[in-house]
Amino acid sequence: IPDFICGDLDSIRPEVRAYYEKKGTKVIQDPDQYSSDLTKSLKCIKNYAKPSMHAVIIGGIGGRFDQGFSQLHHLYTATKESMLPNGQIFLVNAQSICFLLEKGMNKITTPVGPGLFAENVGIIPVARPSVITTKGLEWDVSDWYTEFGGQISTSNHIRSNKIEIETSERVLFTIELDRSQEQ
């Protein structure tokens, strides 16, 4: 049972709302039509949740292509606007997890194995060009310039339980989930 249901609530059925309210869920209506339900949810987390909380967005980067871009846009803007001042936002779908790496050195624990992560990762300069240096990947790079319309790092492979990525700008990091145990 969720702690909160946040959004413009234009499509919630009255019986669904009543069910969750009876279970103790706080329902928060935000009528702003100039923000997405994802942004409204992140504002709700900022206002009502613990200050060092992470947000895991299930179904992230799923559905329509334009909605996927919207979610990436909100990932960047929510971080920039300190929606989660001490937390991180993770977009998760059935195949992978993606999140932002901040400028500077980023150390990521990446245990590869059944039920954890597969080996494929990407480092994508969505907002602006970046220079990256990596350690722990099959194709490590040093002071490597990356940008849309130029070269980008996709389908690289994890070769260590801990990888390091130094970046001159915020970049999107993607890691494939291991699905070998699925029936």
GROMACS .gro file of C-alpha atoms in nm:
model
  183
    1ILE     CA    1   0.000   0.000   0.000
    2PRO     CA    2   0.155   0.335  -0.100
    3ASP     CA    3   0.211   0.613   0.150
    4PHE     CA    4   0.095   0.871  -0.105
    5ILE     CA    5  -0.096   0.902  -0.430
    6CYS     CA    6  -0.007   1.229  -0.601
    7GLY     CA    7  -0.120   1.379  -0.929
    8ASP     CA    8  -0.396   1.576  -1.091
    9LEU     CA    9  -0.619   1.272  -1.017
   10ASP     CA   10  -0.820   1.327  -1.335
   11SER     CA   11  -0.838   0.954  -1.403
   12ILE     CA   12  -0.863   0.800  -1.055
   13ARG     CA   13  -1.194   0.623  -1.002
   14PRO     CA   14  -1.377   0.728  -0.682
   15GLU     CA   15  -1.385   0.370  -0.547
   16VAL     CA   16  -1.008   0.334  -0.600
   17ARG     CA   17  -0.941   0.660  -0.419
   18ALA     CA   18  -1.172   0.557  -0.132
   19TYR     CA   19  -1.003   0.215  -0.106
   20TYR     CA   20  -0.656   0.364  -0.066
   21GLU     CA   21  -0.768   0.642   0.168
   22LYS     CA   22  -0.933   0.378   0.390
   23LYS     CA   23  -0.597   0.192   0.398
   24GLY     CA   24  -0.421   0.509   0.522
   25THR     CA   25  -0.280   0.636   0.194
   26LYS     CA   26  -0.262   1.015   0.179
   27VAL     CA   27  -0.414   1.134  -0.152
   28ILE     CA   28  -0.272   1.467  -0.270
   29GLN     CA   29  -0.428   1.647  -0.564
   30ASP     CA   30  -0.215   1.888  -0.767
   31PRO     CA   31  -0.427   2.048  -1.042
   32ASP     CA   32  -0.126   2.202  -1.224
   33GLN     CA   33  -0.167   2.108  -1.592
   34TYR     CA   34   0.180   2.241  -1.680
   35SER     CA   35   0.363   1.959  -1.503
   36SER     CA   36   0.353   1.583  -1.552
   37ASP     CA   37   0.232   1.332  -1.296
   38LEU     CA   38   0.596   1.229  -1.254
   39THR     CA   39   0.692   1.586  -1.158
   40LYS     CA   40   0.393   1.606  -0.923
   41SER     CA   41   0.502   1.280  -0.760
   42LEU     CA   42   0.857   1.406  -0.714
   43LYS     CA   43   0.725   1.728  -0.558
   44CYS     CA   44   0.516   1.513  -0.325
   45ILE     CA   45   0.824   1.312  -0.224
   46LYS     CA   46   1.018   1.634  -0.162
   47ASN     CA   47   0.742   1.778   0.056
   48TYR     CA   48   0.637   1.471   0.254
   49ALA     CA   49   0.912   1.209   0.257
   50LYS     CA   50   1.242   1.165   0.435
   51PRO     CA   51   1.511   1.410   0.316
   52SER     CA   52   1.763   1.143   0.213
   53MET     CA   53   1.520   0.924   0.024
   54HIS     CA   54   1.582   0.776  -0.323
   55ALA     CA   55   1.302   0.758  -0.579
   56VAL     CA   56   1.262   0.443  -0.789
   57ILE     CA   57   1.031   0.504  -1.085
   58ILE     CA   58   0.896   0.166  -1.199
   59GLY     CA   59   0.813   0.156  -1.568
   60GLY     CA   60   1.060   0.437  -1.637
   61ILE     CA   61   1.147   0.479  -2.004
   62GLY     CA   62   0.857   0.256  -2.102
   63GLY     CA   63   0.558   0.316  -2.324
   64ARG     CA   64   0.550   0.581  -2.592
   65PHE     CA   65   0.877   0.722  -2.721
   66ASP     CA   66   0.779   1.084  -2.641
   67GLN     CA   67   0.691   0.984  -2.285
   68GLY     CA   68   1.032   0.818  -2.248
   69PHE     CA   69   1.199   1.145  -2.349
   70SER     CA   70   0.974   1.329  -2.107
   71GLN     CA   71   1.088   1.102  -1.825
   72LEU     CA   72   1.454   1.166  -1.912
   73HIS     CA   73   1.378   1.539  -1.920
   74HIS     CA   74   1.221   1.517  -1.575
   75LEU     CA   75   1.514   1.313  -1.447
   76TYR     CA   76   1.744   1.602  -1.540
   77THR     CA   77   1.517   1.883  -1.423
   78ALA     CA   78   1.419   1.716  -1.094
   79THR     CA   79   1.784   1.669  -1.004
   80LYS     CA   80   1.867   2.024  -1.113
   81GLU     CA   81   1.577   2.164  -0.908
   82SER     CA   82   1.675   1.956  -0.601
   83MET     CA   83   1.348   1.763  -0.592
   84LEU     CA   84   1.536   1.503  -0.386
   85PRO     CA   85   1.814   1.707  -0.223
   86ASN     CA   86   1.996   1.408  -0.073
   87GLY     CA   87   1.861   1.127  -0.288
   88GLN     CA   88   1.880   0.996  -0.638
   89ILE     CA   89   1.615   0.913  -0.897
   90PHE     CA   90   1.625   0.574  -1.071
   91LEU     CA   91   1.418   0.492  -1.379
   92VAL     CA   92   1.355   0.117  -1.397
   93ASN     CA   93   1.192  -0.097  -1.663
   94ALA     CA   94   1.197  -0.471  -1.730
   95GLN     CA   95   1.536  -0.454  -1.904
   96SER     CA   96   1.742  -0.190  -1.728
   97ILE     CA   97   1.796   0.084  -1.474
   98CYS     CA   98   1.909   0.434  -1.562
   99PHE     CA   99   2.015   0.728  -1.349
  100LEU     CA  100   2.228   1.039  -1.368
  101LEU     CA  101   2.595   1.053  -1.288
  102GLU     CA  102   2.702   1.390  -1.152
  103LYS     CA  103   3.008   1.588  -1.266
  104GLY     CA  104   3.327   1.447  -1.120
  105MET     CA  105   3.413   1.096  -1.000
  106ASN     CA  106   3.133   0.841  -0.969
  107LYS     CA  107   3.192   0.498  -0.814
  108ILE     CA  108   2.926   0.237  -0.883
  109THR     CA  109   2.896  -0.112  -0.733
  110THR     CA  110   2.798  -0.343  -1.018
  111PRO     CA  111   2.771  -0.707  -0.911
  112VAL     CA  112   2.705  -0.908  -1.227
  113GLY     CA  113   2.514  -1.232  -1.182
  114PRO     CA  114   2.178  -1.409  -1.172
  115GLY     CA  115   1.903  -1.180  -1.049
  116LEU     CA  116   2.138  -0.879  -1.037
  117PHE     CA  117   2.295  -0.706  -1.335
  118ALA     CA  118   2.387  -0.825  -1.680
  119GLU     CA  119   2.709  -0.693  -1.830
  120ASN     CA  120   2.581  -0.419  -2.064
  121VAL     CA  121   2.609  -0.052  -1.969
  122GLY     CA  122   2.581   0.282  -2.146
  123ILE     CA  123   2.708   0.630  -2.064
  124ILE     CA  124   2.504   0.882  -2.258
  125PRO     CA  125   2.557   1.262  -2.269
  126VAL     CA  126   2.191   1.363  -2.295
  127ALA     CA  127   2.200   1.731  -2.195
  128ARG     CA  128   2.538   1.842  -2.329
  129PRO     CA  129   2.872   1.702  -2.449
  130SER     CA  130   3.102   1.552  -2.186
  131VAL     CA  131   3.451   1.415  -2.143
  132ILE     CA  132   3.459   1.080  -1.962
  133THR     CA  133   3.721   0.849  -1.817
  134THR     CA  134   3.621   0.497  -1.710
  135LYS     CA  135   3.774   0.213  -1.511
  136GLY     CA  136   3.629  -0.138  -1.478
  137LEU     CA  137   3.469  -0.170  -1.821
  138GLU     CA  138   3.575  -0.388  -2.112
  139TRP     CA  139   3.642  -0.081  -2.326
  140ASP     CA  140   3.773   0.174  -2.076
  141VAL     CA  141   3.834   0.524  -2.208
  142SER     CA  142   4.047   0.813  -2.092
  143ASP     CA  143   3.952   1.178  -2.150
  144TRP     CA  144   3.706   1.063  -2.417
  145TYR     CA  145   3.482   1.329  -2.575
  146THR     CA  146   3.121   1.216  -2.610
  147GLU     CA  147   2.814   1.391  -2.752
  148PHE     CA  148   2.490   1.326  -2.941
  149GLY     CA  149   2.567   1.344  -3.310
  150GLY     CA  150   2.920   1.223  -3.236
  151GLN     CA  151   3.042   0.924  -3.041
  152ILE     CA  152   2.849   0.782  -2.745
  153SER     CA  153   2.921   0.488  -2.515
  154THR     CA  154   2.660   0.214  -2.549
  155SER     CA  155   2.686  -0.165  -2.514
  156ASN     CA  156   3.004  -0.152  -2.308
  157HIS     CA  157   3.062  -0.442  -2.067
  158ILE     CA  158   3.120  -0.452  -1.693
  159ARG     CA  159   3.450  -0.619  -1.602
  160SER     CA  160   3.467  -0.535  -1.230
  161ASN     CA  161   3.231  -0.537  -0.930
  162LYS     CA  162   3.307  -0.167  -0.893
  163ILE     CA  163   3.339   0.071  -1.182
  164GLU     CA  164   3.455   0.431  -1.183
  165ILE     CA  165   3.331   0.695  -1.421
  166GLU     CA  166   3.469   1.046  -1.417
  167THR     CA  167   3.270   1.294  -1.622
  168SER     CA  168   3.295   1.665  -1.698
  169GLU     CA  169   2.913   1.701  -1.719
  170ARG     CA  170   2.614   1.509  -1.591
  171VAL     CA  171   2.553   1.200  -1.804
  172LEU     CA  172   2.291   0.928  -1.813
  173PHE     CA  173   2.413   0.586  -1.694
  174THR     CA  174   2.226   0.272  -1.799
  175ILE     CA  175   2.281  -0.081  -1.676
  176GLU     CA  176   2.106  -0.393  -1.798
  177LEU     CA  177   1.921  -0.611  -1.549
  178ASP     CA  178   1.990  -0.984  -1.549
  179ARG     CA  179   1.678  -1.169  -1.661
  180SER     CA  180   1.828  -1.518  -1.691
  181GLN     CA  181   1.620  -1.655  -1.402
  182GLU     CA  182   1.285  -1.554  -1.554
  183GLN     CA  183   1.050  -1.832  -1.659
   0.00000   0.00000   0.00000
